[in-house]
PDB file of C-alpha atoms and ligand atoms in Angstrom:
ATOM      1  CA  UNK A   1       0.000   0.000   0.000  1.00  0.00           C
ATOM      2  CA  UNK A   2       1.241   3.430  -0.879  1.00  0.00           C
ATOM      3  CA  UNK A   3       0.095   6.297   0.672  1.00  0.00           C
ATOM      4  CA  UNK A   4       0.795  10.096  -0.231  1.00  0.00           C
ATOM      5  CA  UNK A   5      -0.828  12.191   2.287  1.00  0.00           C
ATOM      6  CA  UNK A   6      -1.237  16.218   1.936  1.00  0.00           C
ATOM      7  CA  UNK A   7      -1.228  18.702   4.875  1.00  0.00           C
ATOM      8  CA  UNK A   8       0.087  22.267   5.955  1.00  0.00           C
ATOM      9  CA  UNK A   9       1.475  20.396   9.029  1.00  0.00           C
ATOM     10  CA  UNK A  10       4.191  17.584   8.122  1.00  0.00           C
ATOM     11  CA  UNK A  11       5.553  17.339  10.897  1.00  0.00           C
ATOM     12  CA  UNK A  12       2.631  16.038  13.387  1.00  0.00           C
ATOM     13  CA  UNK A  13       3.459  12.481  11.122  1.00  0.00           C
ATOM     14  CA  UNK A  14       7.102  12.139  12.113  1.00  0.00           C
ATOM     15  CA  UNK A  15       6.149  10.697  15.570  1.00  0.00           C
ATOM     16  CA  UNK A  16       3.361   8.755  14.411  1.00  0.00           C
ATOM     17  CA  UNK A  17       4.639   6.456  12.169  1.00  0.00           C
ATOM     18  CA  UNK A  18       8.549   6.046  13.547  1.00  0.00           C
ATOM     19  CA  UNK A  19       7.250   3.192  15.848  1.00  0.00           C
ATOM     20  CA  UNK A  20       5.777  -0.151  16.439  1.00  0.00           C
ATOM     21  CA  UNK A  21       3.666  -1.671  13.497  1.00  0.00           C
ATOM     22  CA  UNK A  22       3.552   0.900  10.986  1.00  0.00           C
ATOM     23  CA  UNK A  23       7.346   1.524  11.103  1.00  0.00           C
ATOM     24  CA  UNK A  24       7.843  -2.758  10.968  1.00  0.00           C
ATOM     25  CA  UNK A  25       5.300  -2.192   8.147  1.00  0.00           C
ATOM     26  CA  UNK A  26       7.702   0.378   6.207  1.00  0.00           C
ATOM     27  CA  UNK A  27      10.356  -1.405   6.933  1.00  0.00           C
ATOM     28  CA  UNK A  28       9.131  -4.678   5.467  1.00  0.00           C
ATOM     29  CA  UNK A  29       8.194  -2.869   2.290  1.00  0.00           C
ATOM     30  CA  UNK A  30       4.686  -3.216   3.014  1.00  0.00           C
ATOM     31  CA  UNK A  31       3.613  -0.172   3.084  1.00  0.00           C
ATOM     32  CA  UNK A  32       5.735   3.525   1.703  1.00  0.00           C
ATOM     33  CA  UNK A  33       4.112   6.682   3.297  1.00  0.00           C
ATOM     34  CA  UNK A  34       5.051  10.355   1.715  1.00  0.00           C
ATOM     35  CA  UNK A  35       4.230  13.344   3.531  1.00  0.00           C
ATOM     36  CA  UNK A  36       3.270  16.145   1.094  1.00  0.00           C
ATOM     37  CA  UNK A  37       3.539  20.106   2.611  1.00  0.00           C
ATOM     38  CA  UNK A  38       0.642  21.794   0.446  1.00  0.00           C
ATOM     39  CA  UNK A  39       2.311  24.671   1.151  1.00  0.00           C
ATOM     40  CA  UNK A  40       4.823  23.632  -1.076  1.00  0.00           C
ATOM     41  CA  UNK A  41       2.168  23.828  -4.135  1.00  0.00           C
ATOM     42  CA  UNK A  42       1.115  27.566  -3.321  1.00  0.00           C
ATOM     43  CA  UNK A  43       0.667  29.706  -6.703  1.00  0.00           C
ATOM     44  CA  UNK A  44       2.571  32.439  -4.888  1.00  0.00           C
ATOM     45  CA  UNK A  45       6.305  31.946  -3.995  1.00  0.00           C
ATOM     46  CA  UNK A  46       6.812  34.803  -1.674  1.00  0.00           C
ATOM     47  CA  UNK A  47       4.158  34.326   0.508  1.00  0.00           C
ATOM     48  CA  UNK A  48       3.098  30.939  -0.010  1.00  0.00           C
ATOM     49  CA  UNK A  49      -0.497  31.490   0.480  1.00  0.00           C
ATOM     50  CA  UNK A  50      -2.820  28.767   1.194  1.00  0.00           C
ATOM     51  CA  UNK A  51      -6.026  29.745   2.747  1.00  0.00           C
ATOM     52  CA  UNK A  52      -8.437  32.598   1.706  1.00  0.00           C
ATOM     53  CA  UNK A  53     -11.763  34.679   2.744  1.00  0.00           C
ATOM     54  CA  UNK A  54     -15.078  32.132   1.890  1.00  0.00           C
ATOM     55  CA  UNK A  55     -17.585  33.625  -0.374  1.00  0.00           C
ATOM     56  CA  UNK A  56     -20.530  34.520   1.602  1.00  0.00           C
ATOM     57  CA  UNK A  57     -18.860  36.471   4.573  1.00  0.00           C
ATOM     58  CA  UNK A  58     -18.518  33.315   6.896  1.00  0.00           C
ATOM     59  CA  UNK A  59     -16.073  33.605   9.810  1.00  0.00           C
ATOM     60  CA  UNK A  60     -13.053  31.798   9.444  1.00  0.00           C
ATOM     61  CA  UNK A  61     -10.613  30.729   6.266  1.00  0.00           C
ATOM     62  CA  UNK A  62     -10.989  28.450   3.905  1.00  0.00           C
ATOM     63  CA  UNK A  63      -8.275  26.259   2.602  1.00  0.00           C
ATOM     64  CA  UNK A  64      -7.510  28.053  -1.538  1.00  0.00           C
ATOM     65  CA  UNK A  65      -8.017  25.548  -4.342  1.00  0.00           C
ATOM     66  CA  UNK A  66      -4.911  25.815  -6.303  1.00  0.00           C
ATOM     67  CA  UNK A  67      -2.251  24.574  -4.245  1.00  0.00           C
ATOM     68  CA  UNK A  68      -4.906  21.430  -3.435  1.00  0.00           C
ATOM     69  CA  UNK A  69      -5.175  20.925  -6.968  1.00  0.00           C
ATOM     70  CA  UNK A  70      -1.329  20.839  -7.407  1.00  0.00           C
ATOM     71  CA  UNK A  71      -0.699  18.955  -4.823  1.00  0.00           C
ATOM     72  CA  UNK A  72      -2.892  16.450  -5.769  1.00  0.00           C
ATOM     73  CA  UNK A  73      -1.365  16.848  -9.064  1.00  0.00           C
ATOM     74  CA  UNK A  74       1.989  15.714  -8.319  1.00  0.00           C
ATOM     75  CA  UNK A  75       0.337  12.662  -5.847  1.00  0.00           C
ATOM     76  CA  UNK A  76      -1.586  11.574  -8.801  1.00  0.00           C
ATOM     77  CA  UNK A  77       1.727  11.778 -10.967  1.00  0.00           C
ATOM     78  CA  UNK A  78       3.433   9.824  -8.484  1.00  0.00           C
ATOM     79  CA  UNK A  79       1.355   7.098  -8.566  1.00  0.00           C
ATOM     80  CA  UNK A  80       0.806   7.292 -12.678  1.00  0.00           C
ATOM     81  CA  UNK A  81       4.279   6.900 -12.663  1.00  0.00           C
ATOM     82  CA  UNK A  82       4.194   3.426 -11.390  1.00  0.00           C
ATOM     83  CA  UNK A  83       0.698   2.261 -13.507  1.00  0.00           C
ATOM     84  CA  UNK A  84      -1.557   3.079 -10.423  1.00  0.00           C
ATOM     85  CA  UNK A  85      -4.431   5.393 -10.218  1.00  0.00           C
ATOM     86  CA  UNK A  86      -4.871   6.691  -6.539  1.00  0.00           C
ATOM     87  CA  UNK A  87      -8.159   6.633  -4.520  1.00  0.00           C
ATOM     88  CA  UNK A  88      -8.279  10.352  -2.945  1.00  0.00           C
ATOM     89  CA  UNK A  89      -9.561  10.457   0.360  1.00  0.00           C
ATOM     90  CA  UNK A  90     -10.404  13.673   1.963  1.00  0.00           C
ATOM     91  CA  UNK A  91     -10.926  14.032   6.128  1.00  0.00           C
ATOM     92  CA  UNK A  92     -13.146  16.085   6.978  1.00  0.00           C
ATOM     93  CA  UNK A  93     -15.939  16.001  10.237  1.00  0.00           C
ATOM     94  CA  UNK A  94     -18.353  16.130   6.978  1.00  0.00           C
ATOM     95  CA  UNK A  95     -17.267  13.067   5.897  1.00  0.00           C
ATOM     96  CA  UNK A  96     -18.838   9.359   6.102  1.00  0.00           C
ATOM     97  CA  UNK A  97     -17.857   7.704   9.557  1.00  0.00           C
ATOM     98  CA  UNK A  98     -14.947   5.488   9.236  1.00  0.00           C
ATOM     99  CA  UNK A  99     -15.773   1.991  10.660  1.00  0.00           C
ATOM    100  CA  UNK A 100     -13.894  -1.375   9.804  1.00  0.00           C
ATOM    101  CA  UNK A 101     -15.850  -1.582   7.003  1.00  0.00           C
ATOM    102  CA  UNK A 102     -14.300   1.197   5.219  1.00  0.00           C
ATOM    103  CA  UNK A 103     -11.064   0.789   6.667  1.00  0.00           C
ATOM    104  CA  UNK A 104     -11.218  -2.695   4.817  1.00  0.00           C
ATOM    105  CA  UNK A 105     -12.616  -1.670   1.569  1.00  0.00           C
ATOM    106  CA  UNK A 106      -9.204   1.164   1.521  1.00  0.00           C
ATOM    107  CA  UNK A 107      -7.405  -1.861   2.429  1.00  0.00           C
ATOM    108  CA  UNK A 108      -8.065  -3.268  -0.833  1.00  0.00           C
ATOM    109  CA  UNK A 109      -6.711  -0.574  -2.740  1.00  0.00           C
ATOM    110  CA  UNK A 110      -3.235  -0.005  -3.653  1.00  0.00           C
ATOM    111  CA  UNK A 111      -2.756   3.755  -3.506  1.00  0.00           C
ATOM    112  CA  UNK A 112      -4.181   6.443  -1.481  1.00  0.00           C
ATOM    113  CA  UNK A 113      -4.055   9.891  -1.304  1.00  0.00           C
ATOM    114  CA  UNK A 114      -5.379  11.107   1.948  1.00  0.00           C
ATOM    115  CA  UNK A 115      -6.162  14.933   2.279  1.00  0.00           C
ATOM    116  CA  UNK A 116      -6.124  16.413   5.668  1.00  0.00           C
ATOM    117  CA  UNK A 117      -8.288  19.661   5.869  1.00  0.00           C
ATOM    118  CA  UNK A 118      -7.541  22.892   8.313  1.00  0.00           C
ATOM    119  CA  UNK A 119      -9.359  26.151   8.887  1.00  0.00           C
ATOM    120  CA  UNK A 120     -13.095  26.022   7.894  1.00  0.00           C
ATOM    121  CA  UNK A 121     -12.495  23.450   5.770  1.00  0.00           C
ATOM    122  CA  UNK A 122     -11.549  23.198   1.171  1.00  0.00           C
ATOM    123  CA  UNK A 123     -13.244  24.837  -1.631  1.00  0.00           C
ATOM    124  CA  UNK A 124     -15.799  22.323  -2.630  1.00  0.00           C
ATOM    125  CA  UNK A 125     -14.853  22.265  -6.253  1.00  0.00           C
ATOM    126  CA  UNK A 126     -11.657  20.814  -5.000  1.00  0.00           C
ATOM    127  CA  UNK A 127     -14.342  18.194  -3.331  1.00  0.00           C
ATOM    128  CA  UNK A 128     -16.331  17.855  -6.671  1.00  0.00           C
ATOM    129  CA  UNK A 129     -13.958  17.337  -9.156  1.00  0.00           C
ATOM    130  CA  UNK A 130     -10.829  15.329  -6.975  1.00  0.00           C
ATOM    131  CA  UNK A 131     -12.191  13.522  -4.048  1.00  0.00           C
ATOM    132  CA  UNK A 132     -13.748   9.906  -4.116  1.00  0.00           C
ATOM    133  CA  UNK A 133     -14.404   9.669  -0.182  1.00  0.00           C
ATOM    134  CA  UNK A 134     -14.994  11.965   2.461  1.00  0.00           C
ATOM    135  CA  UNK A 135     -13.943  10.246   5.408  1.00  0.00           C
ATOM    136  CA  UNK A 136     -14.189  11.412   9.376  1.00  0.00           C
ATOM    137  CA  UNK A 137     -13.516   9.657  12.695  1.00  0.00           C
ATOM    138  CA  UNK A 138     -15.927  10.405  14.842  1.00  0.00           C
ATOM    139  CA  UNK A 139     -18.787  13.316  15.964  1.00  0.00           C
ATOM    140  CA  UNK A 140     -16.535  15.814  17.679  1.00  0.00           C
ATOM    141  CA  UNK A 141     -14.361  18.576  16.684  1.00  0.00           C
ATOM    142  CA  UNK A 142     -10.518  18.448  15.565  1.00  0.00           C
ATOM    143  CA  UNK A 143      -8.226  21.165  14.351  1.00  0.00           C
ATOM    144  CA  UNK A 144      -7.683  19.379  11.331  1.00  0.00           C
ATOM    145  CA  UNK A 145      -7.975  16.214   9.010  1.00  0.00           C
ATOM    146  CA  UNK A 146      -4.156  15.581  10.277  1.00  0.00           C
ATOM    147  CA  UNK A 147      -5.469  13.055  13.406  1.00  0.00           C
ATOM    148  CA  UNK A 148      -7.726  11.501  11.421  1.00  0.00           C
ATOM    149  CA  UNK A 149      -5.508  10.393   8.663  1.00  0.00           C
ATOM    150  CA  UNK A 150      -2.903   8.936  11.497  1.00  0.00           C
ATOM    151  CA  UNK A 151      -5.962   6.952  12.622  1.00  0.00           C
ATOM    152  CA  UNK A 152      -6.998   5.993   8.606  1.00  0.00           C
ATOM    153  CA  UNK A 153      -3.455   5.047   7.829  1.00  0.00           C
ATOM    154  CA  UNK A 154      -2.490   2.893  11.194  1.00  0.00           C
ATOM    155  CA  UNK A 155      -6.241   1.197  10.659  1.00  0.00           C
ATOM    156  CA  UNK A 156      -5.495   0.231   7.067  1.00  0.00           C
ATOM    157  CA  UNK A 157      -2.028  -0.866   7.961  1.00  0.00           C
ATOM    158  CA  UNK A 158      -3.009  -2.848   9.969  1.00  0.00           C
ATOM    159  CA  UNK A 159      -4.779  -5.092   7.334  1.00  0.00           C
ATOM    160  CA  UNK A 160      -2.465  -4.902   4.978  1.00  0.00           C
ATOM    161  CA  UNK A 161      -0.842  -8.725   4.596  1.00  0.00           C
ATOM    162  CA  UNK A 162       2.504  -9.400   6.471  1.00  0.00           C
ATOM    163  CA  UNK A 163       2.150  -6.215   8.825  1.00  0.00           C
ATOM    164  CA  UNK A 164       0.708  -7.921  11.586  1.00  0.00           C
ATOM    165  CA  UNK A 165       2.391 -11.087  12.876  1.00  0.00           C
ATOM    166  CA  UNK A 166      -0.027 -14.190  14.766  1.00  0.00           C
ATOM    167  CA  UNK A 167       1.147 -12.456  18.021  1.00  0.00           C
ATOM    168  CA  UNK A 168      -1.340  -9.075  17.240  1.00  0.00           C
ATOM    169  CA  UNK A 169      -3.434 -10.856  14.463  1.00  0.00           C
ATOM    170  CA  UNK A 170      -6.329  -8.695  13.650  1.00  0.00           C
ATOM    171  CA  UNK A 171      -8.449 -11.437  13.691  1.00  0.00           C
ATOM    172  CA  UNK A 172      -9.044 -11.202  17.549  1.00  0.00           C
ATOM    173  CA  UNK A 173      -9.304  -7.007  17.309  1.00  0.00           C
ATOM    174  CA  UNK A 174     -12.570  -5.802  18.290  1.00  0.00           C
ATOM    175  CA  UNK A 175     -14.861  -5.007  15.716  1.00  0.00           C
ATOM    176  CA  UNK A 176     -13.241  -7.533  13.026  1.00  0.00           C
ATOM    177  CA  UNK A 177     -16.285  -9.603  13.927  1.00  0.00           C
ATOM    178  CA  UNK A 178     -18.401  -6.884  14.135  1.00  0.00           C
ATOM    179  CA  UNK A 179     -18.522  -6.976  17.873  1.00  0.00           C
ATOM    180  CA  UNK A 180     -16.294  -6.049  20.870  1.00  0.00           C
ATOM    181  CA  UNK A 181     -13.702  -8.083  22.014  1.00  0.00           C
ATOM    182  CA  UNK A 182     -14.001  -9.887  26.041  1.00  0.00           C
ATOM    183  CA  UNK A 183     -11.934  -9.320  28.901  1.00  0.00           C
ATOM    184  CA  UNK A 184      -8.335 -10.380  28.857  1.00  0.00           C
ATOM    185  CA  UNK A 185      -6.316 -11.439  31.731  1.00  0.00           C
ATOM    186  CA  UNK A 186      -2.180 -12.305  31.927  1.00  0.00           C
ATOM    187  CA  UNK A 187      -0.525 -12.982  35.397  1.00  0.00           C
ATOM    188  CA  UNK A 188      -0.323 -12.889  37.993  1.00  0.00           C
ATOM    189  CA  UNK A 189      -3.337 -15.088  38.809  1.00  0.00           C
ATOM    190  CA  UNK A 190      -4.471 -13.269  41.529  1.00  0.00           C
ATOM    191  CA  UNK A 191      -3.560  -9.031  41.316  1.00  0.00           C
ATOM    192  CA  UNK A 192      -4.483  -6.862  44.568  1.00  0.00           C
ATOM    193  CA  UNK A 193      -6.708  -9.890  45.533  1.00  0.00           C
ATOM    194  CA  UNK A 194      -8.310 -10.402  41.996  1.00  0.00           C
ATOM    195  CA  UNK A 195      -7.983 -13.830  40.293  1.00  0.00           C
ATOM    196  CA  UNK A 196      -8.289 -14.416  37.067  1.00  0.00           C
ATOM    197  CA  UNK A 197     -11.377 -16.137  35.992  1.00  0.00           C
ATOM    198  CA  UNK A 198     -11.803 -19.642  36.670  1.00  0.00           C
ATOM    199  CA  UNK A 199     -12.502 -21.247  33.311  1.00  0.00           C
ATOM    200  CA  UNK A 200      -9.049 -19.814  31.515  1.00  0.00           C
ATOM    201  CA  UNK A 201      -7.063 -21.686  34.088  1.00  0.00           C
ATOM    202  CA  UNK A 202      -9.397 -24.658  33.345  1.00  0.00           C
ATOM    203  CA  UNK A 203      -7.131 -25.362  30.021  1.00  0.00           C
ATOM    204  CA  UNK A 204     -10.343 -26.366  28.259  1.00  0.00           C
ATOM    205  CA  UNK A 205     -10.513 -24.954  24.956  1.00  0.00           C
ATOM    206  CA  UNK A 206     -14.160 -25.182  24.218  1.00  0.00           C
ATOM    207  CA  UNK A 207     -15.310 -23.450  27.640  1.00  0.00           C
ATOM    208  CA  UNK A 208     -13.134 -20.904  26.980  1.00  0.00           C
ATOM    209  CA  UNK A 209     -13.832 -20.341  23.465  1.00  0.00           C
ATOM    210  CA  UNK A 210     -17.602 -20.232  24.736  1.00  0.00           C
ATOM    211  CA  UNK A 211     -17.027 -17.766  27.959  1.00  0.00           C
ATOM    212  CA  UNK A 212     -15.074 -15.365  25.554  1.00  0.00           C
ATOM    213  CA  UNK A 213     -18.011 -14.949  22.520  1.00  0.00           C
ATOM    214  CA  UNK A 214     -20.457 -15.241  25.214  1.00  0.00           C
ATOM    215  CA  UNK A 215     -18.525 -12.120  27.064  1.00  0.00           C
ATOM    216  CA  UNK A 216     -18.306 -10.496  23.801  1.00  0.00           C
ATOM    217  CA  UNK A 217     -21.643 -10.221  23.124  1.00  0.00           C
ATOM    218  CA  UNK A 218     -22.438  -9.109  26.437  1.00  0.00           C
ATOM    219  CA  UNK A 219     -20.169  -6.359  26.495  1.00  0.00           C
ATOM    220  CA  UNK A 220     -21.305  -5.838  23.104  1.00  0.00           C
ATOM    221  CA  UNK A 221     -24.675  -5.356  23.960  1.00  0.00           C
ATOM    222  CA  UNK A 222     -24.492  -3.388  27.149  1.00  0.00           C
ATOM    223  CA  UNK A 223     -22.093  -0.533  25.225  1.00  0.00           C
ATOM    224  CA  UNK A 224     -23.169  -1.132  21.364  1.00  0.00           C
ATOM    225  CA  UNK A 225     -26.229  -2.309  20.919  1.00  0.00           C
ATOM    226  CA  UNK A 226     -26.108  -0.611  17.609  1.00  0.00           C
ATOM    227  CA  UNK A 227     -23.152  -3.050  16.725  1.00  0.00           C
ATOM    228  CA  UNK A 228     -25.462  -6.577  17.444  1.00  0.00           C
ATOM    229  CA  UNK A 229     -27.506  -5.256  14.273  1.00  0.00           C
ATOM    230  CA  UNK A 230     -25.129  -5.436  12.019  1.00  0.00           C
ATOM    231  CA  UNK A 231     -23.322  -8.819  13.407  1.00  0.00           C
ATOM    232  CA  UNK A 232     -23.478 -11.559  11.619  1.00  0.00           C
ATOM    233  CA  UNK A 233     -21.983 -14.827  13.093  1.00  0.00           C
ATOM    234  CA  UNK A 234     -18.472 -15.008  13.523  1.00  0.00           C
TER     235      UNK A 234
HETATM  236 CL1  6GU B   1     -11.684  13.962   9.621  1.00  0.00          CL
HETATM  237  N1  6GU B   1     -11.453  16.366  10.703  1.00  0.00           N
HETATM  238  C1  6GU B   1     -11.675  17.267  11.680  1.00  0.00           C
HETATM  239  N2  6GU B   1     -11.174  18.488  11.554  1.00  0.00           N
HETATM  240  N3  6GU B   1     -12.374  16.998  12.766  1.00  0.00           N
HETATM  241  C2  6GU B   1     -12.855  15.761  12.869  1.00  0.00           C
HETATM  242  C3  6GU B   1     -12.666  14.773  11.893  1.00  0.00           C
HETATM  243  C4  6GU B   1     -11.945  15.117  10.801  1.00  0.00           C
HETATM  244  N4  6GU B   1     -13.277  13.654  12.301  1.00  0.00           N
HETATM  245  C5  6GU B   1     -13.828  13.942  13.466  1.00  0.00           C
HETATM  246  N5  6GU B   1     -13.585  15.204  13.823  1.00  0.00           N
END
C-alpha cells in the first residue's frame, strides 16, 4: 500500500509512524508513506499562500483551491508513474464515519491519497472534481484532518498482509467480527486480591472459546447495541 498524504502540518506524522507496526510495516516494504507540505504547491512563492476569505462572509478561512489541486497533481503523478491510479480520500468532520468496514474496503486498494483539511475546511470544487471519499472519525471537533488520517493510515495498515504477525493478528481485534472483544487477563493469577477467571485456568478450549463470545456479546450489547444489528456470526 502506498500512501501520499497532503497537509500544511508535516511534521505532526514524524512521531506517528517512527514506531511499532507501521514503522515494521515500512520497513518490510509493506507499506511507503510520503508526507506532502501543500504549502509547497502555493501559486505564490513569496508568501506561499494557502487559505483565503469564503464567499458569503462566513467567519473563518478556507483552505484556496490551487495549491490542493497541485498537490494532488503531483500525488496523482506519483502514482501514474508506477501504472496506479490513486483513490483520494479527503478528512473532513463532513465526511462518512470510518468503521472497519471502510477501513477494509481502503485496504483493498493499492494507492491512497489522503487529504487532511484545516481552517473552515476546502473549496468544494476541489471536493467535486478530486475527491472519491470523504472520510471522518468520529462526531466531535478536531483542528484538522491531520489526526484523522494517522488513525486511517495505522487502521489500514493494519490489514495490509505481512504487517501484523499471529502475536497481534487482527483477527481477535474488536470489531473484526463486528462486535467487541471480552476481557483479557495475563498474570499474575491473583492481582491486589483479583484472580483471574476460573474457566481460563481450566485449560479447556471449548469453555473458553464459549465464555469469551459469550462475554463479547455481552459487552457488546451493554455498550453497542447498535453493533449486534449489524453482526453476523463469527
Ligand atoms: Cl476527519 N477532521 C476534523 N477536523 N475533525 C474531525 C474529523 C476530521 N473527524 C472527526 N472530527
Amino acid at each position: 500500500m502506498l500512501f501520499d498524504i497532503l497537509t500544511l502540518f508535516p511534521a505532526m506524522f514524524e512521531g506517528a509512524f517512527s514506531d511499532s507496526i507501521i514503522k515494521r510495516a515500512v520497513e518490510k516494504g509493506l507499506v511507503s508513506i510520503g508526507i506532502r507540505n501543500i504549502r509547497d504547491y502555493s501559486s505564490d512563492a513569496r508568501h506561499q499562500t494557502v487559505d483565503d476569505y469564503p464567499y458569503g462572509g462566513d467567519a473563518g478561512m478556507l483552505m484556496k483551491p490551487e495549491p490542493l489541486a497541485s498537490a494532488i497533481a503531483a500525488a496523482r503523478e506519483r502514482f501514474r508513474a508506477i501504472g496506479k491510479s490513486p483513490t483520494v480520500v479527503y478528512m473532513t468532520p463532513a465526511g462518512r464515519l470510518l468503521d472497519q468496514n471502510i477501513v477494509k474496503e481502503l485496504a483493498k486498494r493499492e494507492t491512497l491519497v489522503i487529504l487532511c483539511g484545516r481552517y473552515k475546511g476546502i473549496d468544494q470544487r476541489i471536493i467535486d472534481k478530486y475527491v472519491d471519499i470523504e472520510v471522518s472519525i468520529g462526531d466531535y471537533v478536531l483542528s484538522g484532518g491531520e489526526i484523522p488520517a494517522m488513525a486511517l493510515v495505522d487502521a489500514v495498515t493494519r490489514l495490509i498482509p505481512g504487517v501484523l504477525g499471529n502475536m497481534d493478528s487482527a483477527e481477535t481485534d474488536s470489531f473484526h467480527s463486528g462486535l467487541l472483544s471480552h476481557p483479557q487477563y495475563t498474570r499474575p493469577e491473583v492481582f491486589e486480591g483479583v484472580s483471574v477467571p476460573e474457566v481460563l485456568l481450566s485449560g479447556h478450549h471449548a469453555n473458553i472459546r464459549e465464555w469469551q463470545k459469550r462475554k463479547s456479546l455481552e459487552i457488546t450489547r451493554e455498550r453497542r447495541p447498535d453493533l449486534l444489528d449489524r453482526h453476523c456470526g463469527d
